[in-house]
Amino acid sequence: MGLCFLPGLLFVVLTVPASGDDGSLTFVSELSSKPAQKLSKYGWYGNVRLQRFHIPEETAIARWLFSVTKGHNFYCGQRNVTIHIRWGAPPVINPAGSSFPNETLWSPGLSLSLPVTSQSSTTFNLSNPAAGDWFVAAHLPVDDGRIEQKGFLSCSYFFQPQLTVRRAVDTPILQQGQFLQQTAAPDQPARLKVYVPDFASSLSISVADCSGDGIEGGNCPLVLGIGSVSLQHGPVTVNCSGTTCSAALSNPPWDTWLRVDIGSGRDNGSVTFTVVSNYTVGCKPTSVGLAADDDLSKLRGNIRQADRSSAANASRVEGPAASGNDSATPLLASACVWNIPVLQEELDVLSLRFTPVNGPNVSVTHTHATLLSYPLNAQTAGGTLNVQLTLNTTNIALENSSSVVACLSPGAPVLQLNQSQPCRTALSEGFGLQVNGSIPKAVVRLPFPPTTTWYLTLQLLCASGGCGNASLVSVVPEVLVSACVEDCGTYGECRLLRSYSYLYAACVCKAGWSGWGCTDDTTAQSFGRQLAAALLLTLSNLSFLPAIVVAIARCYITEASVYVFTMFFSTFYHACDQPGVTVMCIMDYDALQYCDFLGSVCSIWVTILCMARIKDTFKYTLFILGTLLIAMSMQLDRKGLWNLLGPIICAILIMVAAWVYRGVQRRRCYPPSWKRWVFYLIPGAACALIGVCLYIFAGTEDNYYYTHSLWHILVASCVVFLLPPKEKNREALGWSRGWSWSWRPRVCGYTLCESGKDELCTVT
């Protein structure tokens, strides 16, 4: 298998002269590669192979190369590999088409399909990509439910993504109100950047004074673009044709650099022009000054009121103080929002809670918007953002036609909410919520929220007759990041996943439930089916009772003890392994599974060695040695196929060698009786062969409790057939006649012994 592993990161500087491509800008090229990973069929998000790439600022072009290589040479047909790409957070995917939990909103990323027979590759180019983390996820088609044994030959595919970016290192900066002269050609756009500070309410880019060959009357044949591409949203583009051209953004993203691309609209010839930027900061709140004593006292009081654990790692999100539970604080003339400071608490991995510093209640009025900010870093983007808005109706009751509206938006806030203003910023869509007297609570859940600062804007919308006494109401915003949606519910388990150093979480569903939060019951198993599966898998182990009785009757006490061990732990392991509500665990699940796997293989090991009819010294030595080796292999790889087949093959080889040796000595076939072959050995071998075939080839998720129950019955039945007859020199408890419990006198420190002679027995 030839897989190409490039170095983790290559950095190549490409110096472009003034007369070269893209004017006088200098571009550098950066290349990164990830190791090849084995793909899996999609059953849940844990089957997805997730890779994270970082695209730096001012990147002009990003190009991904996706390579898929088959791991074996035998023919497997054509498989389609699905590749998902998303900016800011892992892609939220739904290949099975299952439903999402209530109040859970998501937007799909870009998906590519790559057909593969032996080796295939494809490229994906993206101009002006957004800076930050980009995530690539790949998987095979939806799992068909077949259970594949680990170690058995199967079709395997390996996925390796690589990224090449080309970025500028000396991009001109547009200063506020300062004109800058630039030139744009058809294949060489002018690239600039402008900084947007916090609390900016609008941004405008204007182009004028266009000149060039063939341009008359000062017309500007230009294409003006503001922003970058993140696949969820693109830049704002304006086609210019007059003497002046401008693009205005309402509610631009705060505290960020925006990319400005100005291209020529002519097929040939360059255009020289002047460009200027202007932004309006109309929402500055009251300054809090430099004294931090008030903030620390509020922080201590807030922790005492909420009775939080002292182990919580709390940090203050910087922001000006504003209204809390009391009456509204007067705003500055330049302010248009009440900015509420927020406390951020790290509770656990992928667990983060935000609470207003002044208390849980937030004042909302109809004259100005109330603003809360929630910064999410890369370590929390792998969870779920939960926002719950509750109207406090204790003191004031809203009229039926009045309501509190909210907008949750990434990167930039919506500074004014009304009936005509949508929940949308200049470059991204928001998520709207609304509470009133009849619906006092609203919930929004966002799986894998992008890494950025999220803003929650609240405002009171009054009826046509005015707000009356309810001109100032209280709302309780509860915002937290959790690992999974509602902890995956009753029929799911939230699992923490890792892609190198990046952590994220997903739900694995049970009992036929599916969906992002295990809430889709389309294929869910009924309680009767769950109970039937539990009874079949547990009660089928009672088929070991005949094997135990036969072993004791034939004086094979050690073998019978192994069968009792296997029956006990297999019964309670399958009782604990059941999905849904029919579960009973008498000890740790991992311990039950280990004992079940160990007992199953040891039962086969001791049975075949018992059939070999070797001397007791060698037999019990092999019993102990084999059990220790099996225990070691189970600890290393519990579900490996060769952990089952290896001991079986070794034991069969020992048995065949013993039978051949005994047959050569006696010059006849061993065992000599045809009845032993026809009525015992052949039926027992057939049961064992059918059971192994069912275990390896026939198991699926749907028929597991049928096939595995048959496996229990067939293995126990083959023991009854294959156990050899009782040895003639054994007493009832399995001791040979050479042993005696009677007392004998000792002479000079030596025991007087009886001379005994072992009798040779023939198995018939």
JSON list of N, CA and C in Angstrom, two decimals, residues 246 274 413 698:
[
{"chain": "A", "resi": 246, "resn": "SER", "atom": "N", "xyz": [-20.42, 53.07, -4.71]},
{"chain": "A", "resi": 246, "resn": "SER", "atom": "CA", "xyz": [-20.22, 52.82, -3.27]},
{"chain": "A", "resi": 246, "resn": "SER", "atom": "C", "xyz": [-21.00, 51.58, -2.87]},
{"chain": "A", "resi": 274, "resn": "THR", "atom": "N", "xyz": [-9.71, 56.05, -7.25]},
{"chain": "A", "resi": 274, "resn": "THR", "atom": "CA", "xyz": [-9.47, 56.35, -5.84]},
{"chain": "A", "resi": 274, "resn": "THR", "atom": "C", "xyz": [-10.57, 55.70, -5.02]},
{"chain": "A", "resi": 413, "resn": "PRO", "atom": "N", "xyz": [-23.72, 42.25, 15.80]},
{"chain": "A", "resi": 413, "resn": "PRO", "atom": "CA", "xyz": [-25.09, 42.29, 16.33]},
{"chain": "A", "resi": 413, "resn": "PRO", "atom": "C", "xyz": [-26.04, 43.04, 15.42]},
{"chain": "A", "resi": 698, "resn": "ALA", "atom": "N", "xyz": [-22.56, -13.89, 9.26]},
{"chain": "A", "resi": 698, "resn": "ALA", "atom": "CA", "xyz": [-24.00, -13.66, 9.15]},
{"chain": "A", "resi": 698, "resn": "ALA", "atom": "C", "xyz": [-24.53, -12.54, 10.05]}
]
